[in-house]
Short mmCIF file of C-alpha atoms in Angstrom, two decimals:
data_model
loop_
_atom_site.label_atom_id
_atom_site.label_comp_id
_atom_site.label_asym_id
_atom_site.label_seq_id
_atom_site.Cartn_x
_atom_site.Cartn_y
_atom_site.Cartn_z
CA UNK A 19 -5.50 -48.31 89.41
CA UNK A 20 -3.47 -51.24 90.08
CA UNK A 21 -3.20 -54.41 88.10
CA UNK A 22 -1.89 -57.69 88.60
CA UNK A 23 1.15 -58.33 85.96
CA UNK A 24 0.01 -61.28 84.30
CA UNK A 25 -3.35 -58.85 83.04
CA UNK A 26 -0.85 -56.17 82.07
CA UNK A 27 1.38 -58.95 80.03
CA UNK A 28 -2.39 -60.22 78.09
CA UNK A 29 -3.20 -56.93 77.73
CA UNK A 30 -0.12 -55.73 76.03
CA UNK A 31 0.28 -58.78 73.99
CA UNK A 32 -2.97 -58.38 72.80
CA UNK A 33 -2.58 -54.91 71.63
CA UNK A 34 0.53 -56.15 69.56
CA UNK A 35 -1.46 -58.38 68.23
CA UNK A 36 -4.19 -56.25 66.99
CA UNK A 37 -1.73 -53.80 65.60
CA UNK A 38 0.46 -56.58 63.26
CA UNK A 39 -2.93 -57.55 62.01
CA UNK A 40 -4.51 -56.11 58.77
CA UNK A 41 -7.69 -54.21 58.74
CA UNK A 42 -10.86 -56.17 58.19
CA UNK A 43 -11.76 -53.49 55.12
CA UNK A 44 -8.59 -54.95 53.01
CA UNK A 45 -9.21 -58.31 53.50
CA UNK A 46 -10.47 -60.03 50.11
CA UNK A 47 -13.96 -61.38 50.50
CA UNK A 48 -15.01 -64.45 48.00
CA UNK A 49 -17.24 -62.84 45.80
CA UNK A 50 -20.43 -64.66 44.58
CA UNK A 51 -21.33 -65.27 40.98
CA UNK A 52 -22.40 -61.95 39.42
CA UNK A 53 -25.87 -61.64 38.59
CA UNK A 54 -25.81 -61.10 34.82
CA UNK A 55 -27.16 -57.83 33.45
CA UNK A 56 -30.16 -58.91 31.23
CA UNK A 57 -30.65 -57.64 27.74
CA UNK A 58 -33.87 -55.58 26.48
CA UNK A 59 -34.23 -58.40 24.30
CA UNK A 60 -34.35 -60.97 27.30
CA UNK A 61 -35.97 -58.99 29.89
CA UNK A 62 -39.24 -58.46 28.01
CA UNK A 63 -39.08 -62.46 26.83
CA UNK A 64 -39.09 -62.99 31.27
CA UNK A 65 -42.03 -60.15 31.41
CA UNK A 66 -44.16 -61.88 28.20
CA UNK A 67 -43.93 -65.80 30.12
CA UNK A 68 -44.81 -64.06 33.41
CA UNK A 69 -47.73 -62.50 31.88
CA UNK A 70 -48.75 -65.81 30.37
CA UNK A 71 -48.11 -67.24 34.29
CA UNK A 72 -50.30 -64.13 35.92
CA UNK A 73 -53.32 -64.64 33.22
CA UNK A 74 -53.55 -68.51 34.41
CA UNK A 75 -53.17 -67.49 38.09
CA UNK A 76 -56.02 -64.76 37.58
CA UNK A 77 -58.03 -67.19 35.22
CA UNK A 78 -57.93 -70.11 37.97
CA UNK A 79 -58.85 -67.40 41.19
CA UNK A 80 -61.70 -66.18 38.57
CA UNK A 81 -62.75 -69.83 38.18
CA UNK A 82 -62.75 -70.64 42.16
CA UNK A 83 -64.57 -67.27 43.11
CA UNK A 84 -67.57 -68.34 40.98
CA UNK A 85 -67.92 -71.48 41.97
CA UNK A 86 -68.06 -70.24 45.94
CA UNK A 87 -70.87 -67.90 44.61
CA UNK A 88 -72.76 -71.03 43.69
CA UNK A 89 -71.97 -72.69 46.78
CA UNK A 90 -73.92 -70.01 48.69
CA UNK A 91 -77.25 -71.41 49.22
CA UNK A 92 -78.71 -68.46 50.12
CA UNK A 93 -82.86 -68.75 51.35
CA UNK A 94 -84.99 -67.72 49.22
CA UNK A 95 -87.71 -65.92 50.96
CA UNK A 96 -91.69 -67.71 49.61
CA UNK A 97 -93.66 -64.46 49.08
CA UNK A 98 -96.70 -66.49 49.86
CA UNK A 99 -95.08 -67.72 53.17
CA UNK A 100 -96.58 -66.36 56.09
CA UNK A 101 -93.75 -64.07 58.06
CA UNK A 102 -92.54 -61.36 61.00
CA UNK A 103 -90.38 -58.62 59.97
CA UNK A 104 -88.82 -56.67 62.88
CA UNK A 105 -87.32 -53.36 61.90
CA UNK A 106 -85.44 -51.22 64.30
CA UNK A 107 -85.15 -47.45 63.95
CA UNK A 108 -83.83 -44.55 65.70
CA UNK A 109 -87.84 -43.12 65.79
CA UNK A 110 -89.30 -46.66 66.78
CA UNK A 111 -89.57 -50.56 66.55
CA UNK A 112 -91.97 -52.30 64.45
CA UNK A 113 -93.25 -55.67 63.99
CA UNK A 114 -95.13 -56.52 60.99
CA UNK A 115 -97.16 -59.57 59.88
CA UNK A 116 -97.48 -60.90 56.64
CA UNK A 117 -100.28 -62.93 55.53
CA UNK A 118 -101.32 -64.00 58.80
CA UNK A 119 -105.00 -65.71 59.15
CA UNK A 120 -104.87 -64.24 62.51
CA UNK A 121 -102.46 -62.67 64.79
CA UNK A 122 -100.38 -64.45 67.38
CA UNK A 123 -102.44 -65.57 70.39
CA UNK A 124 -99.14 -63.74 72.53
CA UNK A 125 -99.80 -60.47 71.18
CA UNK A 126 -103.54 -60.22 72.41
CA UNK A 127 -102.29 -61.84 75.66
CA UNK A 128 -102.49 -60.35 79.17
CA UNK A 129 -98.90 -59.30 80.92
CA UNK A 130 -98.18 -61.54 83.57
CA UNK A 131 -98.36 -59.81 86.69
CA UNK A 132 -94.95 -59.00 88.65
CA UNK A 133 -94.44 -61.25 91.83
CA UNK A 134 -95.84 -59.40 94.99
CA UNK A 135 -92.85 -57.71 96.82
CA UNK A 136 -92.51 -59.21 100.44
CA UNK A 137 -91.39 -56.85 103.20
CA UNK A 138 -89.69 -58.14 106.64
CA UNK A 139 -92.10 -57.90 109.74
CA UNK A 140 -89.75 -56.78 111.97
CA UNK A 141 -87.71 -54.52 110.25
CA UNK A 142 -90.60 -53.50 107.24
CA UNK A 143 -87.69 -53.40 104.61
CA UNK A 144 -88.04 -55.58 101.87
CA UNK A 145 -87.34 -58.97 102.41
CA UNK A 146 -84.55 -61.07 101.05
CA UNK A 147 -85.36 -64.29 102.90
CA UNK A 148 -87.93 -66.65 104.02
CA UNK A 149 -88.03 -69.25 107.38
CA UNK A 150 -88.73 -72.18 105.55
CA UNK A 151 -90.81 -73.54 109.06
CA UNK A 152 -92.41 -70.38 109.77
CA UNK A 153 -93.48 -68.89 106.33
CA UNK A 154 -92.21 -65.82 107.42
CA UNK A 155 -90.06 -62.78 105.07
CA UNK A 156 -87.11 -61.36 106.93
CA UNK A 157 -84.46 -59.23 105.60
CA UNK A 158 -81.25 -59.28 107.57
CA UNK A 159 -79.85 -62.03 110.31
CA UNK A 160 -80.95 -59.51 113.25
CA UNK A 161 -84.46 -59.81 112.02
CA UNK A 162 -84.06 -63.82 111.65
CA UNK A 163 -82.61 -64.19 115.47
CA UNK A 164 -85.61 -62.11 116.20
CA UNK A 165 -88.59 -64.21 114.31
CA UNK A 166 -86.37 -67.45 115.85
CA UNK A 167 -88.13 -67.23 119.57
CA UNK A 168 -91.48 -66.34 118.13
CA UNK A 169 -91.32 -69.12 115.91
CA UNK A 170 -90.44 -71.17 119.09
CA UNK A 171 -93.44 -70.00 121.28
CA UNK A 172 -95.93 -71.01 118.18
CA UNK A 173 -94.79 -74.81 118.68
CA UNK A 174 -95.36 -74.68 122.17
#
């Protein structure tokens, strides 16, 4: 590979340079204030005011957690309260009534009855649709363009 001279001068120059240069391991670093080795003496006089520090910490989280407990309101449930207790099981559901006079007028309550399905009369399929002149069910737009001259000859 060729290269132009003035790369081969930088890159020679550089290599000089790199090799007058001392290794970054000798260099002398600043070093930082030494951390003083603590006596016996010492280091149980730090672990005796930390324990005094951790006791007020535990005494104050103590303190708050008790007075959240009284915070809860929690219902209280009047035994002489009429009531519905739903219980779901794997076997079955039940619903039971607690000093009730009489049960819920729902419960003795007919089902309503399901609406009565239409069915398209051309096509007989059930019908999606009604012709809001005519009255009629259809189901598709082929049936519609088919109940659209019929619904014509009526007016006439």
């Amino acid at each position: 590979r060729v290269l132009r001279r003035s790369t081969q001068v930088k890159t020679s120059n550089r290599i000089k340079s790199e090799l007058t240069k001392k290794p970054s391991s000798t260099q002398v670093t600043k070093k930082s204030d030494p951390i003083p080795k603590l006596t016996q003496q010492q280091l149980l006089a730090e672990a005796a005011k930390t324990e005094i520090e951790n006791k007020r910490s535990l005494t104050a989280m103590l303190m708050l957690q008790e007075e959240k407990k009284k915070n809860r309101q929690r219902k209280k449930v009047n035994k002489e309260e009429a009531r519905i207790i739903f219980r779901s099981t794997q076997d079955a559901n039940t619903v039971t009534f607690i000093r009730f006079n009489e049960l819920p007028k729902a419960i003795n309550q007919k089902s309503l009855q399901y609406p009565v399905k239409r069915f398209c009369k051309i096509t007989g399929k059930p019908a999606k649709y009604k012709d809001p002149t005519s009255g009629n069910y259809y189901a598709s737009v082929e049936a519609f363009k088919k109940l659209k001259p019929r619904r014509n000859k009526g007016k006439k």
